[in-house]
Short mmCIF file of C-alpha atoms and ligand atoms in Angstrom, two decimals:
data_model
loop_
_atom_site.label_atom_id
_atom_site.label_comp_id
_atom_site.label_asym_id
_atom_site.label_seq_id
_atom_site.Cartn_x
_atom_site.Cartn_y
_atom_site.Cartn_z
CA MET A 232 -10.60 9.86 -4.92
CA SER A 233 -11.95 7.57 -7.61
CA ASN A 234 -12.23 10.60 -9.89
CA CYS A 235 -8.63 11.60 -9.23
CA ASN A 236 -6.70 12.44 -12.38
CA LEU A 237 -3.70 14.26 -13.65
CA ASP A 238 -5.22 17.63 -12.89
CA ASN A 239 -6.06 17.10 -9.23
CA PHE A 240 -3.31 14.82 -7.91
CA SER A 241 -1.53 17.69 -6.26
CA LYS A 242 -4.67 18.60 -4.32
CA ALA A 243 -5.25 14.99 -3.24
CA ALA A 244 -1.69 14.82 -1.89
CA GLN A 245 -2.01 17.84 0.41
CA SER A 246 -3.69 18.82 3.60
CA GLY A 247 -2.84 22.43 4.32
CA SER A 248 0.93 22.78 4.11
CA GLN A 249 1.46 19.06 4.81
CA TYR A 250 1.70 16.32 2.22
CA ILE A 251 -0.37 13.21 2.85
CA LEU A 252 -0.54 9.61 1.73
CA ALA A 253 -3.55 9.84 -0.57
CA PRO A 254 -5.87 6.82 -0.28
CA LEU A 255 -5.52 3.93 -2.69
CA PRO A 256 -8.39 3.94 -5.20
CA TYR A 257 -9.21 0.29 -4.26
CA ALA A 258 -8.81 -2.20 -1.42
CA ASN A 259 -5.33 -3.63 -0.99
CA THR A 260 -6.65 -7.06 -2.01
CA ALA A 261 -8.31 -5.73 -5.18
CA LEU A 262 -5.41 -6.37 -7.55
CA GLU A 263 -4.88 -9.98 -6.51
CA PRO A 264 -3.65 -12.34 -7.80
CA VAL A 265 -1.62 -10.14 -10.16
CA ILE A 266 -0.37 -7.89 -7.35
CA THR A 267 -0.87 -9.31 -3.88
CA ALA A 268 -2.03 -7.47 -0.77
CA ASN A 269 1.39 -8.31 0.66
CA THR A 270 3.11 -6.33 -2.10
CA LEU A 271 0.62 -3.46 -1.79
CA SER A 272 1.03 -3.30 1.98
CA PHE A 273 4.78 -2.72 1.56
CA HIS A 274 4.69 -0.72 -1.65
CA TYR A 275 1.91 1.67 -0.64
CA GLY A 276 2.11 1.45 3.14
CA LYS A 277 5.92 1.62 3.44
CA HIS A 278 7.61 2.83 0.25
CA HIS A 279 5.04 5.40 -0.87
CA LYS A 280 4.47 6.54 2.72
CA THR A 281 8.20 7.02 3.28
CA TYR A 282 8.41 9.36 0.30
CA VAL A 283 5.56 11.40 1.82
CA ASP A 284 7.23 11.49 5.23
CA ASN A 285 10.60 12.41 3.72
CA LEU A 286 9.02 15.22 1.72
CA ASN A 287 7.38 16.71 4.80
CA ASN A 288 10.70 16.59 6.65
CA LEU A 289 12.66 18.06 3.76
CA LEU A 290 10.21 20.91 3.24
CA ALA A 291 10.02 22.01 6.86
CA ASN A 292 11.26 25.61 6.83
CA SER A 293 11.53 25.61 3.03
CA ASP A 294 9.90 28.26 0.90
CA LEU A 295 8.52 25.41 -1.22
CA ALA A 296 6.37 24.16 1.69
CA GLY A 297 2.69 24.27 0.85
CA GLN A 298 3.29 24.47 -2.90
CA SER A 299 1.64 21.86 -5.10
CA LEU A 300 3.53 18.64 -5.80
CA GLU A 301 3.61 19.50 -9.47
CA HIS A 302 5.07 22.93 -8.74
CA ILE A 303 7.74 21.43 -6.47
CA ILE A 304 8.69 18.78 -9.02
CA LYS A 305 9.06 21.31 -11.83
CA ALA A 306 10.84 23.86 -9.62
CA THR A 307 13.48 21.39 -8.39
CA ALA A 308 14.08 19.24 -11.50
CA GLY A 309 17.72 19.13 -12.54
CA GLN A 310 18.99 21.07 -9.52
CA ALA A 311 21.68 19.12 -7.69
CA ASP A 312 21.15 20.95 -4.39
CA LYS A 313 17.40 20.17 -4.51
CA ALA A 314 17.75 16.53 -5.56
CA ALA A 315 16.35 15.06 -2.34
CA ILE A 316 13.24 17.25 -2.53
CA PHE A 317 12.79 16.46 -6.21
CA ASN A 318 13.23 12.72 -5.68
CA ASN A 319 10.70 12.48 -2.87
CA ALA A 320 8.12 14.83 -4.41
CA ALA A 321 8.35 13.06 -7.76
CA GLN A 322 8.09 9.65 -6.14
CA VAL A 323 4.94 10.71 -4.28
CA TRP A 324 3.41 11.91 -7.54
CA ASN A 325 4.65 8.93 -9.59
CA HIS A 326 3.18 6.45 -7.12
CA MET A 327 -0.20 8.18 -7.07
CA PHE A 328 -0.14 8.06 -10.83
CA TYR A 329 0.79 4.37 -10.79
CA TRP A 330 -2.03 3.35 -8.41
CA HIS A 331 -4.51 4.99 -10.76
CA SER A 332 -2.89 3.42 -13.81
CA LEU A 333 -4.11 0.06 -12.47
CA LYS A 334 -7.58 -1.18 -11.65
CA PRO A 335 -9.26 -4.48 -10.78
CA ASN A 336 -10.45 -6.18 -13.99
CA GLY A 337 -8.44 -3.76 -16.08
CA GLY A 338 -6.71 -4.62 -19.33
CA GLY A 339 -8.94 -5.07 -22.35
CA GLU A 340 -9.00 -2.34 -24.95
CA PRO A 341 -9.19 1.44 -24.94
CA SER A 342 -11.89 3.12 -26.96
CA GLY A 343 -12.61 6.40 -28.68
CA ALA A 344 -9.92 9.00 -29.24
CA LEU A 345 -7.32 7.07 -27.27
CA LYS A 346 -7.75 3.98 -29.44
CA GLN A 347 -7.41 6.09 -32.57
CA LYS A 348 -4.23 7.73 -31.31
CA ILE A 349 -2.75 4.37 -30.31
CA ASP A 350 -3.54 2.89 -33.71
CA ALA A 351 -2.06 5.93 -35.44
CA ALA A 352 1.15 5.83 -33.41
CA PHE A 353 1.79 2.10 -33.09
CA GLY A 354 -0.38 0.41 -35.73
CA SER A 355 -2.31 -1.65 -33.17
CA LEU A 356 -2.97 -2.02 -29.46
CA ASP A 357 -0.78 -5.14 -29.40
CA ALA A 358 2.12 -3.21 -30.87
CA CYS A 359 1.57 -0.44 -28.29
CA LYS A 360 1.58 -2.97 -25.43
CA LYS A 361 4.74 -4.57 -26.81
CA GLU A 362 6.54 -1.23 -26.93
CA PHE A 363 5.27 -0.33 -23.44
CA ALA A 364 6.51 -3.69 -22.11
CA GLN A 365 9.83 -3.29 -23.91
CA ALA A 366 10.37 0.11 -22.25
CA ALA A 367 9.57 -1.43 -18.86
CA LEU A 368 11.96 -4.33 -19.44
CA THR A 369 14.83 -2.28 -20.79
CA GLN A 370 14.75 0.39 -18.08
CA PHE A 371 18.08 -0.51 -16.48
CA GLY A 372 17.71 -0.61 -12.72
CA SER A 373 14.95 1.36 -11.00
CA GLY A 374 12.48 3.53 -12.85
CA TRP A 375 9.22 3.81 -14.72
CA ALA A 376 7.69 3.08 -18.13
CA TRP A 377 5.09 5.56 -19.38
CA LEU A 378 2.50 6.10 -22.05
CA VAL A 379 2.42 9.83 -22.73
CA ALA A 380 0.72 12.30 -25.05
CA ASP A 381 3.25 14.43 -26.88
CA GLY A 382 1.14 17.05 -28.63
CA ASP A 383 -1.34 15.12 -30.77
CA LYS A 384 0.58 11.86 -30.61
CA VAL A 385 0.85 9.15 -27.99
CA ALA A 386 4.27 7.66 -27.28
CA VAL A 387 6.09 5.35 -24.88
CA VAL A 388 8.96 6.66 -22.76
CA LYS A 389 10.96 5.38 -19.80
CA THR A 390 12.54 7.27 -16.90
CA GLY A 391 15.14 6.30 -14.31
CA ASN A 392 14.74 6.45 -10.53
CA ALA A 393 12.32 9.28 -9.64
CA GLU A 394 12.39 11.01 -13.02
CA THR A 395 8.97 11.81 -14.42
CA PRO A 396 7.67 13.01 -17.80
CA LEU A 397 5.93 15.82 -15.87
CA THR A 398 9.16 17.79 -16.24
CA LYS A 399 9.13 17.37 -20.03
CA ASN A 400 6.60 18.98 -22.24
CA VAL A 401 4.40 15.87 -22.43
CA ARG A 402 1.25 14.67 -20.69
CA PRO A 403 1.53 11.37 -18.78
CA LEU A 404 -1.30 8.93 -19.54
CA LEU A 405 -0.23 5.71 -17.77
CA THR A 406 2.75 4.36 -15.89
CA ILE A 407 4.22 1.07 -14.71
CA ASP A 408 6.56 1.09 -11.73
CA VAL A 409 9.58 -1.09 -12.45
CA TRP A 410 11.45 -0.54 -9.21
CA GLU A 411 12.10 -4.01 -7.77
CA HIS A 412 9.92 -3.16 -4.75
CA ALA A 413 6.93 -3.13 -7.15
CA TYR A 414 7.22 -6.79 -8.06
CA TYR A 415 9.91 -8.66 -6.15
CA LEU A 416 7.67 -10.18 -3.46
CA ASP A 417 5.32 -11.59 -6.11
CA TYR A 418 7.55 -12.19 -9.13
CA GLN A 419 11.14 -12.13 -7.77
CA ASN A 420 13.40 -11.44 -10.78
CA ARG A 421 10.65 -12.00 -13.38
CA ARG A 422 9.99 -8.39 -14.32
CA ALA A 423 8.60 -9.46 -17.71
CA ASP A 424 5.87 -11.57 -16.08
CA TYR A 425 4.88 -8.66 -13.82
CA VAL A 426 4.77 -6.16 -16.71
CA ASN A 427 2.94 -8.38 -19.20
CA THR A 428 0.37 -9.51 -16.63
CA ILE A 429 -0.33 -5.92 -15.63
CA LEU A 430 -0.82 -4.92 -19.27
CA ASP A 431 -3.25 -7.81 -19.80
CA LYS A 432 -5.19 -7.72 -16.53
CA LEU A 433 -4.84 -4.43 -14.65
CA ILE A 434 -3.92 -1.54 -16.90
CA ASN A 435 -6.53 1.22 -16.65
CA TRP A 436 -7.29 2.50 -20.15
CA ASP A 437 -10.11 4.66 -18.75
CA PHE A 438 -7.58 6.58 -16.68
CA ALA A 439 -5.40 7.03 -19.76
CA ALA A 440 -8.39 8.30 -21.74
CA ALA A 441 -9.28 10.75 -18.95
CA ASN A 442 -5.70 12.04 -18.89
CA LEU A 443 -5.75 12.60 -22.62
CA GLY A 444 -8.06 15.52 -21.81
FE1 FE2 B 522 7.30 2.04 -6.28
#
């Protein structure tokens, strides 16, 4: 699913009425040394997979079974009695989005319309990366930092736990997972090192440009 993007994630996560662990877009050694195969084996193979398994269990006998991930996320957001379904569906989607937000030999600079929008919103790519990193560092506890398109403008937002900008009226472009499980094996408590190294070496500007639409 190397051509997977915002518009077909839901399809890639389903097989009939079951939700599946969509393949990683690279080998589990491909992000080393920034993110080790050890981290990926737990993060993708255990954490992400558990969200998929939980979702299948929660949706058995539910009228939401077989609906797209995006539909489930939007239909259950903010409903206390559907929180478990929301949390697991959103975490499946958020993780797929995160895997694609990274790539081997990423980093560098965006081009074209994305570069123009970043310059317009932040003044420079460096300023954008600083704000993105700041959101990732100041997300208290578990959550996500995002680059999003809000109408014509790009912006940085952060969300707690499983929350996702999909439920707001914005278009996610990139994300960084700042749950401790994303970095603790490689960086222990040094979230800043994890975030800044990702932004310099792995972030996938091509994916962001594709999501801009
Ligand atoms: Fe995660």
